[in-house]
PDB file of C-alpha atoms in Angstrom:
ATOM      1  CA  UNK A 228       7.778 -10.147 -13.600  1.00  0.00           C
ATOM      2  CA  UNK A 229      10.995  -8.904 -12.109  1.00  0.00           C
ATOM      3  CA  UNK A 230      14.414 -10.671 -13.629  1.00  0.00           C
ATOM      4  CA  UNK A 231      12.801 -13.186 -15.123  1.00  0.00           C
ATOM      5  CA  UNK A 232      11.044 -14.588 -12.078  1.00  0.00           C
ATOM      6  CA  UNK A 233       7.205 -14.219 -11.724  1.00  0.00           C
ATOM      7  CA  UNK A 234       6.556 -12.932  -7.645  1.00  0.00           C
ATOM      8  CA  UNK A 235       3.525 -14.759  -6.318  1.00  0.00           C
ATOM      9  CA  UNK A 236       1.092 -12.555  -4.129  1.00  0.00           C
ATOM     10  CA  UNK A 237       0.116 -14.150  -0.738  1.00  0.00           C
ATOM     11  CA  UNK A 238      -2.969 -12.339   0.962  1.00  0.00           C
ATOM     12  CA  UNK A 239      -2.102 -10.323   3.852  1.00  0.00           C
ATOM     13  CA  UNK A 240      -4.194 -10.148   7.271  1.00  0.00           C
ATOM     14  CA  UNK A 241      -6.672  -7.820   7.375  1.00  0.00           C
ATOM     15  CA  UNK A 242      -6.084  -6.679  10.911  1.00  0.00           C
ATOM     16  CA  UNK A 243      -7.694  -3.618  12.184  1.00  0.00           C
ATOM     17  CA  UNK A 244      -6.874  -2.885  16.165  1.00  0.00           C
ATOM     18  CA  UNK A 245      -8.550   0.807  15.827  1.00  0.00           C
ATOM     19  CA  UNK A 246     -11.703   1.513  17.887  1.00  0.00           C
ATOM     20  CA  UNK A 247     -14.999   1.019  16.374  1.00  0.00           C
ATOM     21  CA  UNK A 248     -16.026   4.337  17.533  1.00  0.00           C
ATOM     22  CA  UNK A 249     -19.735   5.986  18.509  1.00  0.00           C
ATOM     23  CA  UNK A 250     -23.452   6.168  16.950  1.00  0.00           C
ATOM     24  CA  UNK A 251     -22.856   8.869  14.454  1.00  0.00           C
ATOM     25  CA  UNK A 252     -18.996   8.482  14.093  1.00  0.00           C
ATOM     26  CA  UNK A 253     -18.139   5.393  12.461  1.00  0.00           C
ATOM     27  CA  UNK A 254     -14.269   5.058  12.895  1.00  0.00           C
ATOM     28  CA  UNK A 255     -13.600   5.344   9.516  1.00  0.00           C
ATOM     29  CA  UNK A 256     -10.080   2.619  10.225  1.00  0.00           C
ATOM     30  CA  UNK A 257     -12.984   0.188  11.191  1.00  0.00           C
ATOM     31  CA  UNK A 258     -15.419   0.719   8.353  1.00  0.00           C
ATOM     32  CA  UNK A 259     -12.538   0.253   6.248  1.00  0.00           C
ATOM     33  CA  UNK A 260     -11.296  -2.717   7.762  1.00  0.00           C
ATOM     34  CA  UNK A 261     -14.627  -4.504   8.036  1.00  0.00           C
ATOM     35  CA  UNK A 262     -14.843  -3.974   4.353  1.00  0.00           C
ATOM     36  CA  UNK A 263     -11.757  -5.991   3.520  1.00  0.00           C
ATOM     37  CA  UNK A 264     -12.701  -8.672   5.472  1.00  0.00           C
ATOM     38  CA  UNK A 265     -15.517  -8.526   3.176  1.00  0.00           C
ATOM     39  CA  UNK A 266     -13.774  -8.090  -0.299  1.00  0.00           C
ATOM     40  CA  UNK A 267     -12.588 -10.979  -2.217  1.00  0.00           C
ATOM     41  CA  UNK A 268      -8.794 -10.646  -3.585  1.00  0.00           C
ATOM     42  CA  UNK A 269      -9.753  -9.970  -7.212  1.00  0.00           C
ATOM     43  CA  UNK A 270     -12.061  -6.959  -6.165  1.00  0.00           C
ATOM     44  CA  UNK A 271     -11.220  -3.411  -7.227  1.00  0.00           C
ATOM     45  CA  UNK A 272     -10.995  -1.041  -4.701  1.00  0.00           C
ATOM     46  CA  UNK A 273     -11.015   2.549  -6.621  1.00  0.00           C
ATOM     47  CA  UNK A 274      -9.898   4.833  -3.880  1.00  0.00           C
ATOM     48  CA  UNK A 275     -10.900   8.517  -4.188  1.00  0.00           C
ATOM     49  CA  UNK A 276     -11.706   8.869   0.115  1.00  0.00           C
ATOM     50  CA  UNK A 277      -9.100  12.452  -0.160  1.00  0.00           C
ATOM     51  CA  UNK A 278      -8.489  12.804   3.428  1.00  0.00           C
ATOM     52  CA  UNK A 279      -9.130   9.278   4.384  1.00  0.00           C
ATOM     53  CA  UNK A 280      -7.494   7.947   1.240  1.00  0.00           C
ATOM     54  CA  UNK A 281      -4.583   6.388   3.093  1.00  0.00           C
ATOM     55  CA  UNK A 282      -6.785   4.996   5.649  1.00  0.00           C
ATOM     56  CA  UNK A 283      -8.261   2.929   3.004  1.00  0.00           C
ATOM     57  CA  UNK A 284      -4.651   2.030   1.800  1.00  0.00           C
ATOM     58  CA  UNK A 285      -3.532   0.889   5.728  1.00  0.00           C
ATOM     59  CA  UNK A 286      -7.039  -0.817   6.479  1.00  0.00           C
ATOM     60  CA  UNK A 287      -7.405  -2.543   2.726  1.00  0.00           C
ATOM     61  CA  UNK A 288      -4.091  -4.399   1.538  1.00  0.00           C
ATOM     62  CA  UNK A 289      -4.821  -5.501  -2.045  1.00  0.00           C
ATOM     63  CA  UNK A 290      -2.922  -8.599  -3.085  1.00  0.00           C
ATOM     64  CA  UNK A 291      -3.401  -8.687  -6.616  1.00  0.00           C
ATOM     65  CA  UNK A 292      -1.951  -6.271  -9.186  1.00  0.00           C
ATOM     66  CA  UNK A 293      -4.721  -4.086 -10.427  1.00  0.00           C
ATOM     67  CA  UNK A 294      -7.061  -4.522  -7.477  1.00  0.00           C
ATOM     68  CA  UNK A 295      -6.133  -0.891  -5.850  1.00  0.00           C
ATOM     69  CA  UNK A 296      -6.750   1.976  -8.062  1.00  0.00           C
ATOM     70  CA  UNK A 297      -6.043   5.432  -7.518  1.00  0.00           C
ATOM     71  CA  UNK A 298      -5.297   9.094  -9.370  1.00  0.00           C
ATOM     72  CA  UNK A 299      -2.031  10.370  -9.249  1.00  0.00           C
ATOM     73  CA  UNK A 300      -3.071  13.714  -9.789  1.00  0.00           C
ATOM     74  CA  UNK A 301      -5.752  16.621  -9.411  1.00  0.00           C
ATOM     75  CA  UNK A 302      -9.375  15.702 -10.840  1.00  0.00           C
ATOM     76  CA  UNK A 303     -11.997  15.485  -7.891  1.00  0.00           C
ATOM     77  CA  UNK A 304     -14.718  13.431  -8.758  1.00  0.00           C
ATOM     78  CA  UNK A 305     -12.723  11.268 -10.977  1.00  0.00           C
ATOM     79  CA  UNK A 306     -14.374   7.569  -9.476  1.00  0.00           C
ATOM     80  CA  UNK A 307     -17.718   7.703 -10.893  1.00  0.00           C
ATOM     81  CA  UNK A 308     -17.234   7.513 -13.962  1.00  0.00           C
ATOM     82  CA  UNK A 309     -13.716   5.439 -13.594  1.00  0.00           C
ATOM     83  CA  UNK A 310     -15.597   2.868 -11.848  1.00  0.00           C
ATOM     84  CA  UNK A 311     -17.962   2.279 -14.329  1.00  0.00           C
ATOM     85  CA  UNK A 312     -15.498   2.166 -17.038  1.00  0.00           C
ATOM     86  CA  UNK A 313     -13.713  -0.338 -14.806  1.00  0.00           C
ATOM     87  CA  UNK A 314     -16.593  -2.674 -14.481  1.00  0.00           C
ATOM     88  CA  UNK A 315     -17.404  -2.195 -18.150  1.00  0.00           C
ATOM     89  CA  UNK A 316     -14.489  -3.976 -18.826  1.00  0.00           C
ATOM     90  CA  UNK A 317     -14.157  -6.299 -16.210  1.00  0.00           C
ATOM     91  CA  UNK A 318     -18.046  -7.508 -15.736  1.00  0.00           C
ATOM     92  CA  UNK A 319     -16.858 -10.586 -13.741  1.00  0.00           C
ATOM     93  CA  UNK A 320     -14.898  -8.417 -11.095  1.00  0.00           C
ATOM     94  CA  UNK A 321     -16.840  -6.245  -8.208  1.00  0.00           C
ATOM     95  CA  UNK A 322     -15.927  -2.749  -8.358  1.00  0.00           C
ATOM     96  CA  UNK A 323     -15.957  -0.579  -5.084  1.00  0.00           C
ATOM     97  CA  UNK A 324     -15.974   3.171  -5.197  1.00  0.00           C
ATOM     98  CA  UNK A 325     -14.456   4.823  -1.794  1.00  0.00           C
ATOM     99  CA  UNK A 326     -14.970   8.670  -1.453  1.00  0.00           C
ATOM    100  CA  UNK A 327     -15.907  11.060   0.480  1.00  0.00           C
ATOM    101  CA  UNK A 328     -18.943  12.833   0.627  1.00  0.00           C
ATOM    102  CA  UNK A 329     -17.717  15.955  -0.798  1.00  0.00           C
ATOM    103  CA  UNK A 330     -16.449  14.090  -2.855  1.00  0.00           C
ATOM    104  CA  UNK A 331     -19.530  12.123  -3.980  1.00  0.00           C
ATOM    105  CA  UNK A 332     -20.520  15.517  -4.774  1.00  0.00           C
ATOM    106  CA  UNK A 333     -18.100  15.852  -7.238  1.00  0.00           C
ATOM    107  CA  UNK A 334     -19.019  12.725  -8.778  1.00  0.00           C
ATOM    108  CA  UNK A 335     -22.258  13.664 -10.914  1.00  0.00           C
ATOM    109  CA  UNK A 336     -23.558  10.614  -8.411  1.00  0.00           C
ATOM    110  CA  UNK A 337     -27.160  10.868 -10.480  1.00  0.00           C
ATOM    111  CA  UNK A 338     -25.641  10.210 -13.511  1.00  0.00           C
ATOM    112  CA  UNK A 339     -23.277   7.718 -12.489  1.00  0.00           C
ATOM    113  CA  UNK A 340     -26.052   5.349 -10.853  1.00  0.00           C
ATOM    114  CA  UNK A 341     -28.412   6.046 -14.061  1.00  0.00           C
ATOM    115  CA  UNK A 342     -25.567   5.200 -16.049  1.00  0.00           C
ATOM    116  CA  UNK A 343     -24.858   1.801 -14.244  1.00  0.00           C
ATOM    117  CA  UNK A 344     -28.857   1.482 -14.317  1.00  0.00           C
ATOM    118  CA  UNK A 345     -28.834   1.720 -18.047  1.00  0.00           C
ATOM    119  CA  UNK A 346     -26.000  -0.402 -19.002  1.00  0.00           C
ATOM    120  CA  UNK A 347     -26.202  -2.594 -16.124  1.00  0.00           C
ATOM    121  CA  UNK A 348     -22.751  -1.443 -14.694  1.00  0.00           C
ATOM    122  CA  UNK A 349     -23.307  -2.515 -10.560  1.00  0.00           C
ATOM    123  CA  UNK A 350     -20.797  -0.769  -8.732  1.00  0.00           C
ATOM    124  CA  UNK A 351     -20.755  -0.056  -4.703  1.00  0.00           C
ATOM    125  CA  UNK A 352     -20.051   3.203  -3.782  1.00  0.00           C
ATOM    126  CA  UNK A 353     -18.885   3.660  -0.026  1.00  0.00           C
ATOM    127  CA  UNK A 354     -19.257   7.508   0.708  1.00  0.00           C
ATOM    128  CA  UNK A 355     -16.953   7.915   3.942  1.00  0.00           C
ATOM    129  CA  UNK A 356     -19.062  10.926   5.228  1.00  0.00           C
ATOM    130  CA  UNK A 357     -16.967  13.112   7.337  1.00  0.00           C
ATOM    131  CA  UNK A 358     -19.585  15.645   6.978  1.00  0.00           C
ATOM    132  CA  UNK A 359     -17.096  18.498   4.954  1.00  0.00           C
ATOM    133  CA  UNK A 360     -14.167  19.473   3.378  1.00  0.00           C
ATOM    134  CA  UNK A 361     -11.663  18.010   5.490  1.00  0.00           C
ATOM    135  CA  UNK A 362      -9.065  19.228   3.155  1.00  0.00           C
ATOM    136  CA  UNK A 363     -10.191  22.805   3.085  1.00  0.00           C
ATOM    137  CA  UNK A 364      -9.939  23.195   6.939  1.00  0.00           C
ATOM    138  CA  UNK A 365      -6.210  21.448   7.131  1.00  0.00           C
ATOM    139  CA  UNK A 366      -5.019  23.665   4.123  1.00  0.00           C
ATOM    140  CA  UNK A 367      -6.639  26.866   6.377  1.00  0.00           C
ATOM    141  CA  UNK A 368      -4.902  25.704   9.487  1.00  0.00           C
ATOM    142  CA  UNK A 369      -1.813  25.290   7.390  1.00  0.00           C
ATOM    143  CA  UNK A 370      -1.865  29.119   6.479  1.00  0.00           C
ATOM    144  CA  UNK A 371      -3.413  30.260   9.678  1.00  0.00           C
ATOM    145  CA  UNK A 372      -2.280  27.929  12.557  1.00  0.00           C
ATOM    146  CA  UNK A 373      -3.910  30.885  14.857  1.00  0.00           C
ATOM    147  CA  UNK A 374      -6.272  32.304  12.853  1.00  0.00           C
ATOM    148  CA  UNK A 375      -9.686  33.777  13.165  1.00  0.00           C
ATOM    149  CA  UNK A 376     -10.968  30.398  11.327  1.00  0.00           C
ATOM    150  CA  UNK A 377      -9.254  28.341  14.297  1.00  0.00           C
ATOM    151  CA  UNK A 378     -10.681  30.310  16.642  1.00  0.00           C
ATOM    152  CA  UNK A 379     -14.401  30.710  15.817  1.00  0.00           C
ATOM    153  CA  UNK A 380     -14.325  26.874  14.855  1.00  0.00           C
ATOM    154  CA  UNK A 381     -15.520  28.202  11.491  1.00  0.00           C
ATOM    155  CA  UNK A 382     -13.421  27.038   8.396  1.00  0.00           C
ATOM    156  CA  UNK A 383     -16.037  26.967   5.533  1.00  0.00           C
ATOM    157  CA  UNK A 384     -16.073  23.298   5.306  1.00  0.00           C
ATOM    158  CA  UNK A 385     -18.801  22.262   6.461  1.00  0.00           C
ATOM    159  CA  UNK A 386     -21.479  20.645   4.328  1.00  0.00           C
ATOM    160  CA  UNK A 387     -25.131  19.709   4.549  1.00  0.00           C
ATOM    161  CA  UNK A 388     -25.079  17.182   7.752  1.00  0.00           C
ATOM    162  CA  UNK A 389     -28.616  15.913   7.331  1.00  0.00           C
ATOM    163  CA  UNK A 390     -28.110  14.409   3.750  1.00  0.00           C
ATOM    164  CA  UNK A 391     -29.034  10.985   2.971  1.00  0.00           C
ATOM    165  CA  UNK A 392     -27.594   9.817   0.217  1.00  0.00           C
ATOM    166  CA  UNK A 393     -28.727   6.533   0.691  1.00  0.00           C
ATOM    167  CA  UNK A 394     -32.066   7.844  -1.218  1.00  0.00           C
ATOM    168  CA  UNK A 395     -29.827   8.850  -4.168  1.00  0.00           C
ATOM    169  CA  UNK A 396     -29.449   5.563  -4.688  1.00  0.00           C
ATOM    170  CA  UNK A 397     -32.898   4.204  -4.142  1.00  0.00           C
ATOM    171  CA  UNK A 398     -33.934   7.027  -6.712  1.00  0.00           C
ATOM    172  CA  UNK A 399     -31.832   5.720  -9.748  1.00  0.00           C
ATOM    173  CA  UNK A 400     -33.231   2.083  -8.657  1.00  0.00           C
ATOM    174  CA  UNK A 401     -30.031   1.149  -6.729  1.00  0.00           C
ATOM    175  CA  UNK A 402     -29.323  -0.678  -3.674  1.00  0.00           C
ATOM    176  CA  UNK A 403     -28.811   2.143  -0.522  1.00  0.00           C
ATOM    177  CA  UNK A 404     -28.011   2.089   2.777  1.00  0.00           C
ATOM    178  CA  UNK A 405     -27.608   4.691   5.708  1.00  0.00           C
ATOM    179  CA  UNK A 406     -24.901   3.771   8.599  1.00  0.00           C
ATOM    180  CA  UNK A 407     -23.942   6.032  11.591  1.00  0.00           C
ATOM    181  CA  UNK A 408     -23.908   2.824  14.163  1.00  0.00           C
ATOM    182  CA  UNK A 409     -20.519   0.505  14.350  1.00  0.00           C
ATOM    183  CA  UNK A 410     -22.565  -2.310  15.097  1.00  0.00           C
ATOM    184  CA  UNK A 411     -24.388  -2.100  11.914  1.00  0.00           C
ATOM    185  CA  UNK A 412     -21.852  -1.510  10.048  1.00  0.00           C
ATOM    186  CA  UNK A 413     -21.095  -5.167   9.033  1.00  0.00           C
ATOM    187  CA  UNK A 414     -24.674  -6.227   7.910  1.00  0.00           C
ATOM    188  CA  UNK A 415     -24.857  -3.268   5.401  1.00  0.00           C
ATOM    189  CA  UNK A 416     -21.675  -4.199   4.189  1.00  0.00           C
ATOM    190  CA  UNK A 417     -22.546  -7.365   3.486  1.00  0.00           C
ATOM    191  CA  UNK A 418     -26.208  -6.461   2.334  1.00  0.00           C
ATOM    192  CA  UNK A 419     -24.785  -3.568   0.001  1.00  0.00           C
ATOM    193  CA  UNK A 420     -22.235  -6.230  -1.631  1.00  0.00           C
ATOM    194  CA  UNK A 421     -25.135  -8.946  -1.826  1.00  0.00           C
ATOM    195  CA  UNK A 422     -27.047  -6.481  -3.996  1.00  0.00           C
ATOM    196  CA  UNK A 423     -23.868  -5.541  -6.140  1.00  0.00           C
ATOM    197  CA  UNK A 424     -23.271  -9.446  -6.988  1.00  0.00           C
ATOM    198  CA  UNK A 425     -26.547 -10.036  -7.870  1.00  0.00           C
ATOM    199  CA  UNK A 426     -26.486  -7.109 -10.695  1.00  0.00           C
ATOM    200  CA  UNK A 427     -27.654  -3.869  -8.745  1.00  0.00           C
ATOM    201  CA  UNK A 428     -25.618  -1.163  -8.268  1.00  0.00           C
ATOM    202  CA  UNK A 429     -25.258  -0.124  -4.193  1.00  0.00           C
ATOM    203  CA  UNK A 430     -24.337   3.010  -2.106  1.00  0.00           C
ATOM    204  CA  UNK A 431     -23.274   2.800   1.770  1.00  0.00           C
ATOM    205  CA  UNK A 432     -23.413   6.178   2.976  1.00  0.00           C
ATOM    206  CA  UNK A 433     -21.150   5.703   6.689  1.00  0.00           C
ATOM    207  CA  UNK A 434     -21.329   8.757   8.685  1.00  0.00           C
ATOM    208  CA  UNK A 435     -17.566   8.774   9.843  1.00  0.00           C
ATOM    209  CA  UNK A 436     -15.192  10.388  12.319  1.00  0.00           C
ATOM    210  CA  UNK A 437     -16.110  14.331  11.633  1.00  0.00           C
ATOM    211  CA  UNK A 438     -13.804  16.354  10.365  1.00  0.00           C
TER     212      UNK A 438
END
């Protein structure tokens, strides 16, 4: 409410021009996009994606106050538990975790789907898999623009590339699903959001753009 007059919220189009990129390296504009077009306008979107975060802001306009959640400050790892808590008191709305994988990491994922299991808390978890620490090699870059880092290609960022975290999920009894091809990208949305409504927790693990 702004002076007295209560602003009405029309959806905006969920337009995403970007390319849809190769097997392996999802754009992650067009996973994003494809997602919205996917959402309904009273979903949460709980973005903790880090380097991709405003990606997610640019591909996934939220309409409705409360629908786009984010943390203002430090505190990687923040969304598991936030998402749960979120869903815990909104059991009617769909909850969907963005992050990236190092930051899934960060998230105690184990206990956060065994959690959900126990209390039946279904949340999707998105895991925009960039396969490092994209943060780590821009801040290195920052200090050393021509640095030994640069040129060896080495910037300790790099983390496991053959992880499936799909399986996490299928461990703690959830809903999980591996995507490295554009063209699949859609149908695992929508089967990973299927699973979610009907009261099991899902995780879409997208191999993205690397870092």
């Amino acid at each position: 409410m702004v002076s007295g007059v209560v602003r009405s919220f029309r959806p905006l189009p969920v337009v995403c021009t970007a390319a849809p990129g190769v097997v392996g390296q999802i754009n992650p504009n067009f996973l994003c996009a494809a997602l919205a077009k996917a959402l309904k306008p009273s979903d949460i979107v709980l973005n903790e994606a880090i380097r991709n975060g405003g990606v997610v802001a640019q591909q996934m306009p939220r309409t409705q106050p409360g629908t786009l959640v984010g943390l203002a400050g430090g505190g990687l790892g923040f969304s598991g538990g936030m998402a749960l808590g979120l869903k815990l008191a909104m059991p009617e709305r769909t909850v969907v975790q963005i992050v990236g994988d190092g930051t899934f990491y960060f998230s105690n994922p184990q206990s956060t789907l065994a959690v959900s299991r126990h209390y039946k808390l279904p949340v999707l978890t998105v895991v925009l898999d960039n396969s490092g620490w994209a943060a780590v090699k821009e801040a290195t870059l920052r200090v050393y623009p021509d640095g030994e880092a640069k040129a060896g290609s080495e910037f300790g960022a790099t983390l496991a590339p053959d992880m499936d975290f799909s399986k996490v999920a299928e461990a703690a009894g959830a809903h999980g699903e591996l995507v490295s091809d554009p063209a699949a990208a859609e149908d695992a949305i929508a089967r990973c959001l299927d699973a979610v409504r009907s009261g099991r927790s899902a995780v879409l693990h997208a191999k993205v753009t690397k870092l």
